[in-house]
Amino acid sequence: MNFKAVHNNYNVFDLNKSIDFYQKALGLQEVKRHQAEDGSFILVYMGNDASNHLIELTWLRDMQRPYQLGDNEIHLAFETDDYQAAHKLHEEMGCICYENPGMGIYFISDPDGYWIEIIPAK
């Protein structure tokens, strides 16, 4: 029996703002979308040609406030082939939330406060 990771889910408060962030910050594009017949939720899957792994952005109609992530330390990690250019872009976007120069990594925060680790290609 084998298992393969296919996507991670993030619940998002403002779907369009999140789609724009993932497009600009990480070069992801919408690859598929599913909307409930009653309009209660929308699932948007974001990805690119570098990987088969997708991010599922889930918007819930009845959520009336931004999500409270609390002490959640779960994060995704993205490897980049141009660390300096990525850092410059994220600095210009104002989304860098933590840097660890000793480890050669940094984190960006999406519009809902989810952290994404950026690491250089080895």
PDB file of C-alpha atoms in Angstrom:
ATOM      1  CA  MET A   1       0.000   0.000   0.000  1.00  0.00           C
ATOM      2  CA  ASN A   2       1.395   3.410  -0.997  1.00  0.00           C
ATOM      3  CA  PHE A   3       0.235   6.924  -0.162  1.00  0.00           C
ATOM      4  CA  LYS A   4       0.979  10.165  -1.983  1.00  0.00           C
ATOM      5  CA  ALA A   5       0.289  13.660  -0.612  1.00  0.00           C
ATOM      6  CA  VAL A   6      -1.939  15.546  -3.073  1.00  0.00           C
ATOM      7  CA  HIS A   7      -3.032  18.766  -1.360  1.00  0.00           C
ATOM      8  CA  ASN A   8      -3.125  20.823   1.824  1.00  0.00           C
ATOM      9  CA  ASN A   9      -6.172  22.807   2.885  1.00  0.00           C
ATOM     10  CA  TYR A  10      -6.241  26.369   4.207  1.00  0.00           C
ATOM     11  CA  ASN A  11      -9.527  27.980   5.215  1.00  0.00           C
ATOM     12  CA  VAL A  12      -9.541  31.562   3.940  1.00  0.00           C
ATOM     13  CA  PHE A  13     -11.707  34.542   4.850  1.00  0.00           C
ATOM     14  CA  ASP A  14     -11.357  36.554   1.609  1.00  0.00           C
ATOM     15  CA  LEU A  15     -11.035  34.120  -1.299  1.00  0.00           C
ATOM     16  CA  ASN A  16     -10.049  36.670  -3.964  1.00  0.00           C
ATOM     17  CA  LYS A  17      -7.416  38.257  -1.725  1.00  0.00           C
ATOM     18  CA  SER A  18      -5.937  34.812  -1.026  1.00  0.00           C
ATOM     19  CA  ILE A  19      -5.932  33.801  -4.709  1.00  0.00           C
ATOM     20  CA  ASP A  20      -4.149  37.052  -5.592  1.00  0.00           C
ATOM     21  CA  PHE A  21      -1.570  36.476  -2.825  1.00  0.00           C
ATOM     22  CA  TYR A  22      -0.709  32.920  -3.904  1.00  0.00           C
ATOM     23  CA  GLN A  23      -0.470  34.005  -7.551  1.00  0.00           C
ATOM     24  CA  LYS A  24       1.867  36.912  -6.819  1.00  0.00           C
ATOM     25  CA  ALA A  25       3.928  35.491  -3.939  1.00  0.00           C
ATOM     26  CA  LEU A  26       4.404  31.920  -5.194  1.00  0.00           C
ATOM     27  CA  GLY A  27       3.415  31.871  -8.863  1.00  0.00           C
ATOM     28  CA  LEU A  28       0.494  29.496  -8.241  1.00  0.00           C
ATOM     29  CA  GLN A  29      -2.533  29.475 -10.511  1.00  0.00           C
ATOM     30  CA  GLU A  30      -6.065  28.202 -10.034  1.00  0.00           C
ATOM     31  CA  VAL A  31      -6.188  24.690 -11.472  1.00  0.00           C
ATOM     32  CA  LYS A  32      -9.709  23.703 -10.453  1.00  0.00           C
ATOM     33  CA  ARG A  33     -12.684  24.970  -8.485  1.00  0.00           C
ATOM     34  CA  HIS A  34     -15.672  23.377  -6.799  1.00  0.00           C
ATOM     35  CA  GLN A  35     -18.664  25.346  -5.526  1.00  0.00           C
ATOM     36  CA  ALA A  36     -21.451  23.923  -3.384  1.00  0.00           C
ATOM     37  CA  GLU A  37     -24.828  23.999  -5.106  1.00  0.00           C
ATOM     38  CA  ASP A  38     -26.257  25.993  -2.198  1.00  0.00           C
ATOM     39  CA  GLY A  39     -23.336  28.459  -2.247  1.00  0.00           C
ATOM     40  CA  SER A  40     -22.198  27.495   1.255  1.00  0.00           C
ATOM     41  CA  PHE A  41     -18.577  26.907   0.256  1.00  0.00           C
ATOM     42  CA  ILE A  42     -16.064  27.283  -2.552  1.00  0.00           C
ATOM     43  CA  LEU A  43     -12.913  25.195  -2.945  1.00  0.00           C
ATOM     44  CA  VAL A  44     -10.135  26.613  -5.122  1.00  0.00           C
ATOM     45  CA  TYR A  45      -7.095  24.460  -5.874  1.00  0.00           C
ATOM     46  CA  MET A  46      -3.868  26.346  -6.571  1.00  0.00           C
ATOM     47  CA  GLY A  47      -0.772  24.821  -8.166  1.00  0.00           C
ATOM     48  CA  ASN A  48       1.979  25.116 -10.756  1.00  0.00           C
ATOM     49  CA  ASP A  49       4.082  22.982 -13.092  1.00  0.00           C
ATOM     50  CA  ALA A  50       6.897  22.575 -10.534  1.00  0.00           C
ATOM     51  CA  SER A  51       4.881  20.087  -8.452  1.00  0.00           C
ATOM     52  CA  ASN A  52       1.716  18.006  -8.500  1.00  0.00           C
ATOM     53  CA  HIS A  53       0.955  19.082  -4.927  1.00  0.00           C
ATOM     54  CA  LEU A  54      -1.928  21.560  -4.612  1.00  0.00           C
ATOM     55  CA  ILE A  55      -3.102  24.067  -2.033  1.00  0.00           C
ATOM     56  CA  GLU A  56      -6.841  23.913  -1.459  1.00  0.00           C
ATOM     57  CA  LEU A  57      -8.267  27.290  -0.441  1.00  0.00           C
ATOM     58  CA  THR A  58     -11.612  26.795   1.283  1.00  0.00           C
ATOM     59  CA  TRP A  59     -14.031  29.704   1.577  1.00  0.00           C
ATOM     60  CA  LEU A  60     -17.069  29.217   3.839  1.00  0.00           C
ATOM     61  CA  ARG A  61     -20.029  31.551   3.272  1.00  0.00           C
ATOM     62  CA  ASP A  62     -21.112  31.562   6.919  1.00  0.00           C
ATOM     63  CA  MET A  63     -17.709  32.580   8.352  1.00  0.00           C
ATOM     64  CA  GLN A  64     -18.228  36.154   9.548  1.00  0.00           C
ATOM     65  CA  ARG A  65     -14.745  36.906  10.934  1.00  0.00           C
ATOM     66  CA  PRO A  66     -11.119  36.178  10.066  1.00  0.00           C
ATOM     67  CA  TYR A  67      -9.848  32.802  11.257  1.00  0.00           C
ATOM     68  CA  GLN A  68      -8.069  32.634  14.606  1.00  0.00           C
ATOM     69  CA  LEU A  69      -5.001  30.474  14.133  1.00  0.00           C
ATOM     70  CA  GLY A  70      -3.874  30.615  17.765  1.00  0.00           C
ATOM     71  CA  ASP A  71      -0.662  28.741  18.377  1.00  0.00           C
ATOM     72  CA  ASN A  72      -0.896  26.823  15.128  1.00  0.00           C
ATOM     73  CA  GLU A  73       2.645  26.164  13.914  1.00  0.00           C
ATOM     74  CA  ILE A  74       1.691  24.105  10.867  1.00  0.00           C
ATOM     75  CA  HIS A  75       3.209  25.507   7.677  1.00  0.00           C
ATOM     76  CA  LEU A  76       4.013  24.683   4.081  1.00  0.00           C
ATOM     77  CA  ALA A  77       7.515  24.958   2.675  1.00  0.00           C
ATOM     78  CA  PHE A  78       8.368  26.085  -0.845  1.00  0.00           C
ATOM     79  CA  GLU A  79      11.795  25.664  -2.415  1.00  0.00           C
ATOM     80  CA  THR A  80      12.891  28.402  -4.811  1.00  0.00           C
ATOM     81  CA  ASP A  81      15.575  28.362  -7.473  1.00  0.00           C
ATOM     82  CA  ASP A  82      16.207  32.115  -6.977  1.00  0.00           C
ATOM     83  CA  TYR A  83      16.234  32.822  -3.252  1.00  0.00           C
ATOM     84  CA  GLN A  84      17.401  36.447  -3.587  1.00  0.00           C
ATOM     85  CA  ALA A  85      14.712  37.357  -6.124  1.00  0.00           C
ATOM     86  CA  ALA A  86      12.046  35.609  -4.026  1.00  0.00           C
ATOM     87  CA  HIS A  87      13.188  37.455  -0.885  1.00  0.00           C
ATOM     88  CA  LYS A  88      13.111  40.783  -2.749  1.00  0.00           C
ATOM     89  CA  LEU A  89       9.569  40.116  -4.043  1.00  0.00           C
ATOM     90  CA  HIS A  90       8.295  39.119  -0.614  1.00  0.00           C
ATOM     91  CA  GLU A  91      10.015  42.090   1.011  1.00  0.00           C
ATOM     92  CA  GLU A  92       8.279  44.405  -1.502  1.00  0.00           C
ATOM     93  CA  MET A  93       4.959  42.684  -0.754  1.00  0.00           C
ATOM     94  CA  GLY A  94       5.527  43.218   2.981  1.00  0.00           C
ATOM     95  CA  CYS A  95       4.686  39.595   3.762  1.00  0.00           C
ATOM     96  CA  ILE A  96       7.940  38.398   5.390  1.00  0.00           C
ATOM     97  CA  CYS A  97       7.053  37.555   8.988  1.00  0.00           C
ATOM     98  CA  TYR A  98      10.183  35.764  10.225  1.00  0.00           C
ATOM     99  CA  GLU A  99      13.752  35.312   9.039  1.00  0.00           C
ATOM    100  CA  ASN A 100      16.391  32.852  10.192  1.00  0.00           C
ATOM    101  CA  PRO A 101      19.612  33.834   8.392  1.00  0.00           C
ATOM    102  CA  GLY A 102      21.571  31.173  10.286  1.00  0.00           C
ATOM    103  CA  MET A 103      19.451  28.460   8.681  1.00  0.00           C
ATOM    104  CA  GLY A 104      19.185  30.350   5.378  1.00  0.00           C
ATOM    105  CA  ILE A 105      15.375  30.425   5.413  1.00  0.00           C
ATOM    106  CA  TYR A 106      12.521  32.854   5.948  1.00  0.00           C
ATOM    107  CA  PHE A 107       8.756  32.718   6.297  1.00  0.00           C
ATOM    108  CA  ILE A 108       6.001  34.708   4.633  1.00  0.00           C
ATOM    109  CA  SER A 109       2.474  35.128   5.964  1.00  0.00           C
ATOM    110  CA  ASP A 110      -0.600  34.878   3.747  1.00  0.00           C
ATOM    111  CA  PRO A 111      -3.671  37.146   4.178  1.00  0.00           C
ATOM    112  CA  ASP A 112      -5.118  34.791   6.809  1.00  0.00           C
ATOM    113  CA  GLY A 113      -1.903  34.502   8.831  1.00  0.00           C
ATOM    114  CA  TYR A 114      -0.739  31.086   7.585  1.00  0.00           C
ATOM    115  CA  TRP A 115       3.060  30.871   7.479  1.00  0.00           C
ATOM    116  CA  ILE A 116       4.906  29.590   4.415  1.00  0.00           C
ATOM    117  CA  GLU A 117       8.586  28.671   4.650  1.00  0.00           C
ATOM    118  CA  ILE A 118      10.829  29.723   1.781  1.00  0.00           C
ATOM    119  CA  ILE A 119      14.016  27.693   1.310  1.00  0.00           C
ATOM    120  CA  PRO A 120      16.727  27.888  -1.340  1.00  0.00           C
ATOM    121  CA  ALA A 121      17.253  25.011  -3.760  1.00  0.00           C
ATOM    122  CA  LYS A 122      20.116  22.828  -2.626  1.00  0.00           C
TER     123      LYS A 122
END
